[in-house]
Tab-separated table of C-alpha atoms and ligand atoms in Angstrom:
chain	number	residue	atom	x	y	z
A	128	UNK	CA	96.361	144.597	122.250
A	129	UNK	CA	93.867	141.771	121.631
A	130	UNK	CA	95.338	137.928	121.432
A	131	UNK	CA	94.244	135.870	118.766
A	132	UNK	CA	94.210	132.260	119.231
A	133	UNK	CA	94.382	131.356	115.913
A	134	UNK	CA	91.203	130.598	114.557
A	135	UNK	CA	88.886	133.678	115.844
A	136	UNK	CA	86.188	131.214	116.410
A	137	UNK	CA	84.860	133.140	119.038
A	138	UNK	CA	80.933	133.421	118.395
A	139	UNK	CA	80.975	137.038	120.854
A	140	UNK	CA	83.065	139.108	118.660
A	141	UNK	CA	85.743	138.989	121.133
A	142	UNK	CA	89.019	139.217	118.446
A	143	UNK	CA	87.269	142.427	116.578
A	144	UNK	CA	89.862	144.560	117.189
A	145	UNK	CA	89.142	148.148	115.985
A	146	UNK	CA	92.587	150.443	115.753
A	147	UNK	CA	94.163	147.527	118.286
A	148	UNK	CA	97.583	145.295	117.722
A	149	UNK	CA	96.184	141.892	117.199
A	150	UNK	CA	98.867	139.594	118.178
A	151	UNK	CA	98.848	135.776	116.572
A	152	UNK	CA	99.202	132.801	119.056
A	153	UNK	CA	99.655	130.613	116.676
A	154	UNK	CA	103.367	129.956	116.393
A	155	UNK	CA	103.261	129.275	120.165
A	156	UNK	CA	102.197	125.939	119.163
A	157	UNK	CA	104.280	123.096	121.284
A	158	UNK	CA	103.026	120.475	123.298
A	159	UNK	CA	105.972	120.746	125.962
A	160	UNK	CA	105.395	118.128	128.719
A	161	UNK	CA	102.799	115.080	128.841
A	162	UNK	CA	102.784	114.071	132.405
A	163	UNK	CA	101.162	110.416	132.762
A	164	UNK	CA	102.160	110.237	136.499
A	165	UNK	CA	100.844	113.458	137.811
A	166	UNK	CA	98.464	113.447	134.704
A	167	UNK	CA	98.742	116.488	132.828
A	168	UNK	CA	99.506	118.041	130.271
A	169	UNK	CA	101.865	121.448	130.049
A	170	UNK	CA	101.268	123.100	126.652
A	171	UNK	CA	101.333	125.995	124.357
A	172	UNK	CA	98.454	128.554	123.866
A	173	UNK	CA	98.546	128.526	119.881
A	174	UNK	CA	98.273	124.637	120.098
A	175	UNK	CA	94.516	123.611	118.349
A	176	UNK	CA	92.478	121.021	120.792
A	177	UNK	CA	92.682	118.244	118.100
A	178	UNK	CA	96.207	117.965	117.884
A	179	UNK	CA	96.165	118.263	121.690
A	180	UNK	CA	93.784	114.803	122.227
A	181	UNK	CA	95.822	113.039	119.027
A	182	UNK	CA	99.043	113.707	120.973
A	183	UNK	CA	97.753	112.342	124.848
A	184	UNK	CA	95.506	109.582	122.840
A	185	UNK	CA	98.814	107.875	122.078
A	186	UNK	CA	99.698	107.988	125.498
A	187	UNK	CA	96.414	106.453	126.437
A	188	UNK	CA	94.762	109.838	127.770
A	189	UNK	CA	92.616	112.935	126.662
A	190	UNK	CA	91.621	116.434	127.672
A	191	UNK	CA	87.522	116.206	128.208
A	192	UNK	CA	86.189	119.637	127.251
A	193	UNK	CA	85.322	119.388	123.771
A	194	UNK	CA	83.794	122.798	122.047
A	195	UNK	CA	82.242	121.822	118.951
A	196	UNK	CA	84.913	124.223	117.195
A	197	UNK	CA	87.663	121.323	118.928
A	198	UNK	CA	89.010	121.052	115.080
A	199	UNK	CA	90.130	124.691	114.976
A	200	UNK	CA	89.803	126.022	118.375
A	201	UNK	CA	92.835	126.740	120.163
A	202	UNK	CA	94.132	125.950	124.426
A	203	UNK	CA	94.550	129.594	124.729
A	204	UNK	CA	91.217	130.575	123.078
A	205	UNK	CA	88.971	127.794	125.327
A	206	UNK	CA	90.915	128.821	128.342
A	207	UNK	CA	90.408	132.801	127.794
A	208	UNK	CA	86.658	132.103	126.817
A	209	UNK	CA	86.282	128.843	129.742
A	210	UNK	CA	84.721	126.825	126.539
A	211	UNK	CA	82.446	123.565	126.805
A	212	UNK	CA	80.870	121.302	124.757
A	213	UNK	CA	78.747	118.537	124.813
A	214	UNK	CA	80.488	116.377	127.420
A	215	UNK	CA	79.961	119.242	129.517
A	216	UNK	CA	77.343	117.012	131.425
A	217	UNK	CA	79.950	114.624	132.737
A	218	UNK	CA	83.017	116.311	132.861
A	219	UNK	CA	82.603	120.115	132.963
A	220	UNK	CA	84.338	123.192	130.899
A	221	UNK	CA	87.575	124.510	130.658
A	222	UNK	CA	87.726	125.930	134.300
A	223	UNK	CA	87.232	122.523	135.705
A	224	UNK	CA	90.432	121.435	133.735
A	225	UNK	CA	93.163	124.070	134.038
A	226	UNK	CA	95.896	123.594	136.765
A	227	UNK	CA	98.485	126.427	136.292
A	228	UNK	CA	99.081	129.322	133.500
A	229	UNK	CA	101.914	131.196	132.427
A	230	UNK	CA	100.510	134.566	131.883
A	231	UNK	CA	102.126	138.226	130.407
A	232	UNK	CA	100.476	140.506	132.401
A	233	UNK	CA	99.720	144.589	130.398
A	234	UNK	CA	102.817	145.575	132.301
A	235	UNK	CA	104.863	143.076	130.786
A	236	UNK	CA	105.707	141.050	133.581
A	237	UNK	CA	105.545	137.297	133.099
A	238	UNK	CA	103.949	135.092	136.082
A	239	UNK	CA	103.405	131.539	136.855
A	240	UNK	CA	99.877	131.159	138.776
A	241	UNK	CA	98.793	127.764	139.975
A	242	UNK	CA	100.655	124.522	140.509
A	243	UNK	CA	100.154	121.108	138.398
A	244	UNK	CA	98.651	119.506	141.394
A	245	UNK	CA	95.432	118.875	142.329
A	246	UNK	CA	95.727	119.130	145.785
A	247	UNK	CA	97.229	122.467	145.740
A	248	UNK	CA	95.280	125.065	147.107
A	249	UNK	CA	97.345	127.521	148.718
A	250	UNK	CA	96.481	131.114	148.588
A	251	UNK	CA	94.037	133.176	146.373
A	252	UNK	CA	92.582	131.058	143.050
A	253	UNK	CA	94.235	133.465	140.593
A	254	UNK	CA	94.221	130.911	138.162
A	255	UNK	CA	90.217	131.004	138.026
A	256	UNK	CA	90.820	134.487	137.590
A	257	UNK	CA	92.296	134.378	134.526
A	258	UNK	CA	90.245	131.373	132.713
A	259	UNK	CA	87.169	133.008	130.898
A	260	UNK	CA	88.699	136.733	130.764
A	261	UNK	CA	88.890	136.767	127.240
A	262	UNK	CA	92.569	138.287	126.964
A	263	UNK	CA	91.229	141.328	129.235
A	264	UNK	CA	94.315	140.494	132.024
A	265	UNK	CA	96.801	139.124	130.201
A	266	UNK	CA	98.110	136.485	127.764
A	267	UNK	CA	98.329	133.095	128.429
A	268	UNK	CA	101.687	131.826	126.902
A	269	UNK	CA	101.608	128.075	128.747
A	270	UNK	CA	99.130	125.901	130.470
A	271	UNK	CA	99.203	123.291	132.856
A	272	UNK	CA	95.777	121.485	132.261
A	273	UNK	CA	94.500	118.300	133.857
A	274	UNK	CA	93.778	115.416	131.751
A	275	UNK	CA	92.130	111.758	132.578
A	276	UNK	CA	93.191	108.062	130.700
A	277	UNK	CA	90.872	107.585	127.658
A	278	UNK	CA	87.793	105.230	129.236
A	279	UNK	CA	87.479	102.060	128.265
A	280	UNK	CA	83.966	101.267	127.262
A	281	UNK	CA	81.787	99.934	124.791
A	282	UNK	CA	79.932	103.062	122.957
A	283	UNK	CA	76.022	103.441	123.653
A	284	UNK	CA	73.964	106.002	122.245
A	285	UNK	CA	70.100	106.236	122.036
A	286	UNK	CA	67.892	108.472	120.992
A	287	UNK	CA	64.715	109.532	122.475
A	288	UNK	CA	61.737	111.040	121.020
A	289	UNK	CA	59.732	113.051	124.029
A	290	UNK	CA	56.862	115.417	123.190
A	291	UNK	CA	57.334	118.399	125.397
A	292	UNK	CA	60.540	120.494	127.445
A	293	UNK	CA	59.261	119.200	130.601
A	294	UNK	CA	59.451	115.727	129.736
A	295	UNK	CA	62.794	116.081	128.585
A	296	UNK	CA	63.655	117.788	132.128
A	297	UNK	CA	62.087	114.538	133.939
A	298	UNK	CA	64.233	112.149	131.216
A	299	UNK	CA	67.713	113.710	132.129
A	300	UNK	CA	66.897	113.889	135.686
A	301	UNK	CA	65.938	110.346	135.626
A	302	UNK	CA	68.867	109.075	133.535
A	303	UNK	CA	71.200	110.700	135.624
A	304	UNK	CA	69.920	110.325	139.148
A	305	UNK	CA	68.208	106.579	138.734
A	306	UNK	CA	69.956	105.411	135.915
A	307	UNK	CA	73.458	104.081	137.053
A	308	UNK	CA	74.936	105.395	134.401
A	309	UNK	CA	76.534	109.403	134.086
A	310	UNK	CA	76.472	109.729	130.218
A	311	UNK	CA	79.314	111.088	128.434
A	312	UNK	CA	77.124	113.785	126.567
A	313	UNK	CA	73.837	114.770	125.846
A	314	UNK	CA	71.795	116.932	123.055
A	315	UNK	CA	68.160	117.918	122.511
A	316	UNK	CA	66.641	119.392	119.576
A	317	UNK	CA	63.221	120.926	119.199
A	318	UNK	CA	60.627	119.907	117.080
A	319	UNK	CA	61.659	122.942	114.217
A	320	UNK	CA	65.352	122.198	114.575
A	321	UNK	CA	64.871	118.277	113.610
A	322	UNK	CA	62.179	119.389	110.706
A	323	UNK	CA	64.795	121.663	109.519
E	663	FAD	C1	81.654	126.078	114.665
E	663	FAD	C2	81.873	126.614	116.058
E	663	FAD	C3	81.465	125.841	117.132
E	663	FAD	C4	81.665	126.315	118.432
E	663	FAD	N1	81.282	125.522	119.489
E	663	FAD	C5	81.503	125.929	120.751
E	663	FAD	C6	81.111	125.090	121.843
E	663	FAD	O1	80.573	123.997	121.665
E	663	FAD	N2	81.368	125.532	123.099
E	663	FAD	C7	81.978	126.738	123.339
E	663	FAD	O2	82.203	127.062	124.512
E	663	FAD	N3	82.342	127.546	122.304
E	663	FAD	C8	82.121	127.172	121.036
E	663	FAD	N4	82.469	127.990	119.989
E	663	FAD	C9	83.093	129.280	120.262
E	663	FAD	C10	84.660	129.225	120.188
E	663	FAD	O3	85.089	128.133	119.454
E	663	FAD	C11	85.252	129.095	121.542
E	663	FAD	O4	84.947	130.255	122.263
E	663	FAD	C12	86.778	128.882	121.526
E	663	FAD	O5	87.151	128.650	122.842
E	663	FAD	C13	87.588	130.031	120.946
E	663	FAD	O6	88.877	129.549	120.625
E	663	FAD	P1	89.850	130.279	119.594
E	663	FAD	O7	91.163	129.603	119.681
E	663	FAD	O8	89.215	130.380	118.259
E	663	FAD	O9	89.967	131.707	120.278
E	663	FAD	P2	89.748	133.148	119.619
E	663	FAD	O10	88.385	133.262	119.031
E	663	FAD	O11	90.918	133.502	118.774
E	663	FAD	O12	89.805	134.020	120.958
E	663	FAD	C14	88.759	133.933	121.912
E	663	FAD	C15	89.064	134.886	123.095
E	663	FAD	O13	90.196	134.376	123.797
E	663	FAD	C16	91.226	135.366	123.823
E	663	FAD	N5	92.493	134.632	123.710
E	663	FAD	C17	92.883	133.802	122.713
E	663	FAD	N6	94.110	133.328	122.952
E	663	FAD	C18	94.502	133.871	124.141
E	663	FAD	C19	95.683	133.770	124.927
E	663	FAD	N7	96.720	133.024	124.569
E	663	FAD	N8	95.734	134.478	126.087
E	663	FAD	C20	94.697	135.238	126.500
E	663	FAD	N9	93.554	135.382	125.793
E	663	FAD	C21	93.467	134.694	124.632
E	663	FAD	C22	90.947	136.293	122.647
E	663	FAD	O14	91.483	137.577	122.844
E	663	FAD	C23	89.428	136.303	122.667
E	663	FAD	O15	88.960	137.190	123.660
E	663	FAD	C24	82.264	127.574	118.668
E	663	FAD	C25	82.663	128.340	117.568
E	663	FAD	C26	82.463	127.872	116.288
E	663	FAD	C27	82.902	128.723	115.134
């Protein structure tokens, strides 16, 4: 049995499923409890990221891992697959993010690991266990995941133009170490990509 979150965007052919029961996440699609006390968020797997920061934006908050896919993805696929995107740099991936999961383990037992706090840290860190195995130990039918008050700032981007990988080492190090500043995201592209 392989779940799908929804939109198979996996890029590591992780929802072929060859003779298998491919079961559809999507109607599990509820956003059950927006916490703005304890900040978090308890939700459904088939739920897509978008939706997810358009509900918490009107409550003033967001969920930071953003996946390029964030339009289509689902919470259950970037949990199973511990997804990132660009704003990686300040905030981390999915692990970084995910308090507690409802899981249904192959023997069809249903268990609650983690606790919506983020001071808990009792016993072993099953919920680590479980974000980034790709549906291999079970399936994730509700997630507790951490989220943060959108930031208020005024939008700065630049672009720099630097001739070689090393330089581009020395830039980031620089920005981030000397520069004050921890930027939200960052990209490079390579000479071919840009000409392309
Ligand atoms: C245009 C595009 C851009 C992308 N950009 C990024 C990016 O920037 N960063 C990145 O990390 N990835 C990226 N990806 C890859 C992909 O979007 C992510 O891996 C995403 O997390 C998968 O989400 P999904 O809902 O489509 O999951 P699916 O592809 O449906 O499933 C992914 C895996 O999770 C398992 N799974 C799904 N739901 C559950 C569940 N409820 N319980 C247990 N297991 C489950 C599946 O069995 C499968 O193994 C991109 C993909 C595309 C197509």
């Amino acid at each position: 049995m392989v779940p799908w979150g929804g939109a198979g965007t996996s890029l590591t052919g992780a929802v072929s499923c060859d003779g298998c029961i491919l079961i559809d996440m999507r109607g599990m699609n509820k956003i059950l409890e927006v916490n703005t006390v304890d900040w978090y968020v308890r939700v459904q797997p088939g739920v897509i990221l978008d939706d997810l920061n358009r509900e918490l934006n009107k409550y003033g908050f967001f969920f930071p891992p953003d996946p390029a896919s964030h339009y289509m993805c689902t919470v259950g696929g970037i949990i199973a697959t511990d997804a990132g995107g660009m704003r990686a740099v300040k905030y981390g991936t999915v692990k970084d993010w995910v308090l507690a999961l409802k899981v249904v383990l192959p023997s069809g037992d249903v268990i609650k690991v983690g606790e919506p706090l983020r001071k808990n840290r009792a016993g072993y860190d099953l919920v680590h266990l479980f974000v980034g195995s790709e549906g291999t130990l079970g399936i994730i039918t509700e997630a507790w995941l951490r989220i943060m008050p959108l930031p208020r700032k005024r939008l700065r981007a630049f672009i720099a133009y630097l001739s070689d990988m090393e330089s581009l080492a020395k830039f980031v190090y620089e920005v981030r170490s000397r520069g004050g500043v921890i930027p939200e995201l960052m990209e490079y592209m390579d000479y071919y990509s840009v000409r392309l």
